[in-house]
Each structure stands twice: as C-alpha cells, then as structure tokens.
Coordinates of C-alpha atoms in Angstrom, one line a residue:
Chain A
X1 CA -15.8 12.7 -2.4
X2 CA -13.2 13.2 0.3
X3 CA -10.3 10.8 0.4
X4 CA -8.6 9.0 3.3
X5 CA -7.6 11.6 5.9
X6 CA -4.8 11.0 8.3
X7 CA -3.8 13.2 11.2
X8 CA -1.4 14.5 12.2
X9 CA 0.9 14.6 9.2
X10 CA 4.0 14.9 11.3
X11 CA 4.8 13.9 14.9
X12 CA 7.9 14.0 17.0
X13 CA 7.9 11.9 20.2
X14 CA 10.5 10.9 22.8
X15 CA 11.5 7.3 23.5
X16 CA 9.1 5.7 26.1
X17 CA 6.2 7.9 25.2
X18 CA 3.0 6.7 23.6
X19 CA 1.3 8.1 20.4
X20 CA -2.1 7.9 18.8
X21 CA -2.6 8.3 15.1
X22 CA -6.0 8.9 13.5
X23 CA -7.5 7.8 10.2
X24 CA -10.8 8.8 8.6
X25 CA -11.7 6.5 5.7
X26 CA -13.6 7.4 2.6
X27 CA -17.3 7.8 3.4
X28 CA -19.0 4.4 3.3
X29 CA -15.8 2.4 3.5
X30 CA -15.9 0.0 6.5
X31 CA -12.5 -1.6 6.1
X32 CA -9.5 0.2 7.4
X33 CA -5.9 -1.1 7.2
X34 CA -2.7 0.3 8.7
X35 CA 0.8 -0.1 7.2
X36 CA 4.2 0.9 8.5
X37 CA 6.8 2.1 5.9
X38 CA 10.5 2.3 6.7
X39 CA 13.6 2.4 4.5
X40 CA 14.8 -0.9 5.9
X41 CA 11.7 -3.0 6.1
X42 CA 9.6 -1.5 3.4
X43 CA 5.8 -1.6 3.7
X44 CA 4.5 -3.9 6.4
X45 CA 1.0 -4.7 7.3
X46 CA 0.0 -3.7 10.9
X47 CA -3.7 -4.6 11.2
X48 CA -7.1 -4.4 9.5
X49 CA -10.4 -3.4 11.0
X50 CA -13.9 -4.0 9.7
X51 CA -17.0 -2.8 11.4
X52 CA -15.2 -2.1 14.6
X53 CA -13.6 -5.6 14.7
X54 CA -9.9 -6.4 14.1
X55 CA -9.8 -9.0 11.4
X56 CA -6.1 -9.3 10.8
X57 CA -3.0 -8.4 12.6
X58 CA 0.6 -8.3 11.3
X59 CA 3.7 -9.4 13.0
X60 CA 4.2 -6.5 15.3
X61 CA 4.7 -6.5 19.1
X62 CA 1.8 -5.8 21.4
X63 CA 2.9 -2.2 21.8
X64 CA 1.1 -1.6 18.5
X65 CA -2.7 -1.6 18.9
X66 CA -5.7 -0.1 17.2
X67 CA -9.4 0.3 17.2
X68 CA -12.2 1.3 14.9
X69 CA -15.2 3.4 15.9
X70 CA -18.8 3.0 14.8
X71 CA -18.3 5.8 12.1
X72 CA -15.4 3.7 10.7
X73 CA -12.8 6.1 11.8
X74 CA -9.7 4.3 13.1
X75 CA -6.9 5.0 15.5
X76 CA -3.7 3.2 16.1
X77 CA -1.7 3.5 19.2
X78 CA 2.0 2.8 19.9
X79 CA 3.1 2.6 23.5
X80 CA 6.6 2.8 25.0
X81 CA 8.0 4.2 21.8
X82 CA 11.4 3.0 20.5
X83 CA 13.7 4.6 18.0
X84 CA 12.9 1.9 15.6
X85 CA 9.2 2.9 15.5
X86 CA 10.2 6.0 13.5
X87 CA 8.4 5.5 10.2
X88 CA 5.6 6.6 7.9
X89 CA 2.3 5.1 9.0
X90 CA -0.2 4.7 6.2
X91 CA -3.9 4.1 6.5
X92 CA -6.0 2.6 3.7
X93 CA -9.7 2.1 3.3
X94 CA -11.7 -0.2 1.1
X95 CA -15.4 -0.3 0.3
X96 CA -17.6 -3.4 0.2
X97 CA -17.3 -5.0 -3.2
X98 CA -14.2 -3.1 -4.1
X99 CA -10.9 -5.0 -4.1
X100 CA -8.6 -2.0 -4.3
X101 CA -7.5 0.1 -1.4
X102 CA -7.3 3.9 -1.2
X103 CA -4.5 5.3 0.9
X104 CA -4.1 8.4 2.9
X105 CA -1.0 10.7 2.9
X106 CA 0.4 9.1 6.0
X107 CA 1.7 10.3 9.4
X108 CA 5.4 10.7 9.6
X109 CA 6.4 9.7 13.2
X110 CA 9.9 10.5 14.4
X111 CA 11.0 9.1 17.8
X112 CA 14.0 10.8 19.4
Chain H
X1 CA 3.9 -17.4 2.3
X2 CA 3.3 -15.0 -0.5
X3 CA 6.2 -12.7 -1.6
X4 CA 6.5 -9.9 -4.1
X5 CA 9.8 -9.1 -5.8
X6 CA 10.8 -6.0 -7.7
X7 CA 14.3 -6.5 -9.0
X8 CA 14.9 -3.0 -10.3
X9 CA 15.6 -0.6 -7.4
X10 CA 15.9 2.4 -9.8
X11 CA 14.9 3.1 -13.4
X12 CA 15.3 6.1 -15.7
X13 CA 13.4 7.1 -18.8
X14 CA 13.4 10.0 -21.1
X15 CA 10.3 12.1 -21.3
X16 CA 7.8 10.8 -24.0
X17 CA 9.6 7.4 -24.0
X18 CA 8.3 4.0 -22.8
X19 CA 9.5 2.2 -19.7
X20 CA 8.7 -1.2 -18.2
X21 CA 8.9 -1.9 -14.5
X22 CA 9.2 -5.6 -13.5
X23 CA 7.4 -7.5 -10.7
X24 CA 7.3 -11.2 -9.9
X25 CA 5.4 -12.8 -7.1
X26 CA 5.1 -16.2 -5.4
X27 CA 1.9 -17.7 -4.3
X28 CA 0.1 -21.0 -4.2
X29 CA -3.3 -19.4 -4.4
X30 CA -5.2 -19.3 -7.7
X31 CA -7.4 -16.3 -6.9
X32 CA -5.8 -13.1 -6.1
X33 CA -5.4 -9.4 -7.1
X34 CA -2.3 -7.6 -8.2
X35 CA -1.7 -3.8 -8.1
X36 CA 0.7 -1.1 -9.0
X37 CA 0.9 1.8 -6.7
X38 CA 2.7 5.1 -7.2
X39 CA 4.2 7.0 -4.3
X40 CA 5.4 10.5 -5.2
X41 CA 7.3 12.7 -2.7
X42 CA 3.9 13.8 -1.3
X43 CA 3.9 10.3 0.3
X44 CA 0.4 9.3 -0.7
X45 CA 0.1 5.9 -2.3
X46 CA -1.9 6.3 -5.5
X47 CA -3.4 3.3 -7.2
X48 CA -2.2 3.2 -10.8
X49 CA -3.7 -0.1 -12.1
X50 CA -5.0 -3.4 -10.9
X51 CA -5.5 -6.8 -12.2
X52 CA -7.7 -9.7 -11.2
X53 CA -5.9 -13.0 -11.5
X54 CA -8.8 -14.8 -13.1
X55 CA -8.9 -12.3 -16.0
X56 CA -6.6 -13.2 -18.8
X57 CA -6.9 -9.8 -20.5
X58 CA -4.2 -7.4 -19.4
X59 CA -5.5 -4.3 -17.6
X60 CA -4.9 -0.8 -19.1
X61 CA -5.5 2.7 -17.7
X62 CA -4.6 5.4 -20.2
X63 CA -0.8 5.4 -20.6
X64 CA -0.4 2.6 -18.1
X65 CA -0.7 -1.1 -19.0
X66 CA 0.4 -4.4 -17.5
X67 CA 1.7 -7.6 -18.9
X68 CA 0.2 -10.3 -16.6
X69 CA 1.7 -13.7 -17.0
X70 CA 0.0 -15.9 -14.5
X71 CA 2.0 -19.1 -15.1
X72 CA 5.2 -17.2 -14.8
X73 CA 3.9 -15.2 -11.9
X74 CA 5.0 -12.0 -13.5
X75 CA 3.2 -8.7 -13.5
X76 CA 5.1 -5.9 -15.2
X77 CA 4.0 -2.3 -15.6
X78 CA 4.5 -0.4 -18.9
X79 CA 4.3 3.4 -18.9
X80 CA 4.0 4.9 -22.4
X81 CA 4.7 8.5 -23.3
X82 CA 6.4 9.1 -20.0
X83 CA 5.7 12.5 -18.3
X84 CA 7.7 14.4 -15.7
X85 CA 4.8 13.8 -13.3
X86 CA 5.4 10.0 -13.5
X87 CA 8.5 10.3 -11.5
X88 CA 7.9 8.5 -8.2
X89 CA 8.4 5.3 -6.4
X90 CA 6.4 2.5 -7.8
X91 CA 5.3 -0.5 -5.7
X92 CA 3.9 -3.8 -6.9
X93 CA 1.4 -5.4 -4.5
X94 CA -0.5 -8.6 -4.1
X95 CA -3.7 -9.4 -2.2
X96 CA -5.2 -12.8 -1.8
X97 CA -8.8 -13.3 -2.6
X98 CA -11.1 -14.4 0.2
X99 CA -9.9 -16.1 3.3
X100 CA -9.2 -14.3 6.6
X101 CA -6.4 -12.2 5.3
X102 CA -7.0 -9.1 3.3
X103 CA -3.6 -7.5 3.6
X104 CA -1.5 -6.1 0.8
X105 CA 1.9 -7.6 0.3
X106 CA 4.3 -5.1 -1.2
X107 CA 7.5 -5.4 -3.2
X108 CA 10.5 -3.2 -2.3
X109 CA 9.7 -0.6 -4.9
X110 CA 11.3 0.9 -8.0
X111 CA 12.3 4.5 -8.1
X112 CA 11.5 5.9 -11.5
X113 CA 13.2 9.1 -12.7
X114 CA 12.0 10.9 -15.8
X115 CA 14.5 12.9 -17.7
X116 CA 13.4 16.0 -19.6

C-alpha cells in the first residue's frame, strides 16, 4: 500500500510570506503528526491530529497551525515566515492499534 | 519531562562487522514504547525496530536487535553484519503509552558510517 505522501518536496519562500504543506497518510490511518527537523534543535513535535481534531500541540508559536480533513489528509500552515522556520517538516501517520509511526519523506522549506 | 539522550554523535563500522549505538532515556512512566529510526540522505525516517516497555524480551528484526534495560533506562541498537546501505543517521525515540500525549521524543541522533 502507498506510504505517507508529503507535498511539495522542496519549497523556497520569502520572509513574511505564508506557506501550506500537505500530508496524505497511509490509507486507513487516522492519526497524523507533524515534526520540525533542524540542525540546531533536532526533531521537535509540532502537533497531532486524529479524526479532524487536534489532540496535541508542541511548543511552537501561533504562526504554526494545522488541520485535518475528513479523508485524514492533513495540512500545516506557517504564517509570517521567519528565517528560523527553514527546516525539514516531517509528517507521520499511525493506524488504530498500532503504536509505531510511519513517516513521509518530508518537505524541505527554505526561507530567504 | 521525558528526555532521550544519544551520546555518540558519530560512529563508524567496517562492512560485515557489528556496531552498537547507545541510547538512554529518562521517564517516570512505567508504560511506554521505544523506537529506533533510520534516516538516510533521502530524508525519510524509516522504522528499524521497536520495543514495548512491558516486554522483557529484547526485540529483534533480522540483523537489528536491541538491548533493553528498563531499570537502567537504556535502549541500545546492535547492527550485525553491517552493510553499506546501513549508513545513515539513527534516531532513538520514546513515546508514552496512553494519556493525552502521543508525541515521539527523539534523541539527537548518531551518524553511522559504514566503511567498505
């Protein structure tokens, strides 16, 4: 079956702009989580969605938001981009009864 | 708060040899899960092996095995018969069982090089 699909793979944006990243989980998976990966901070949890509801949120400013649709696809949005938002953004999905997560290949965001 | 520590930023192993990557964690919970993820240059995080804290038996997946010491809060990964394709960044991760938080907490990673 298809894995976790993230689009786009690469993105270059200018400071002050906003960006939307997309994640399609494995078919049947209702839990979707987002992580930010940077050389300085490592892997940090952004938020988790389950059945269109945000269940958990990491320690990120309100500029970072997300949502999940009825088909479990998820989007995350970052408004008023800052240089420090440059990172690899990873999405992971998990099925009911499964305690492991499957990750996508990520979206590499560069803010200039 | 739970933390995961990987004290080896880089490791190197000869092809066909065995290497062990270290991971320690701190938690006051009794029920949790531990994982090792591999991240090659392609960027995708690939699940290598996982362990449920309530299981005393160490998990194994082909050439990969763990040494889980719950009392010591240690979770090391052993790679046997190392192959060139094993070269990657390896992350140890923790997830609490139940509760409101299902997030993974990652260590800082160990970059593994495999020498031919």
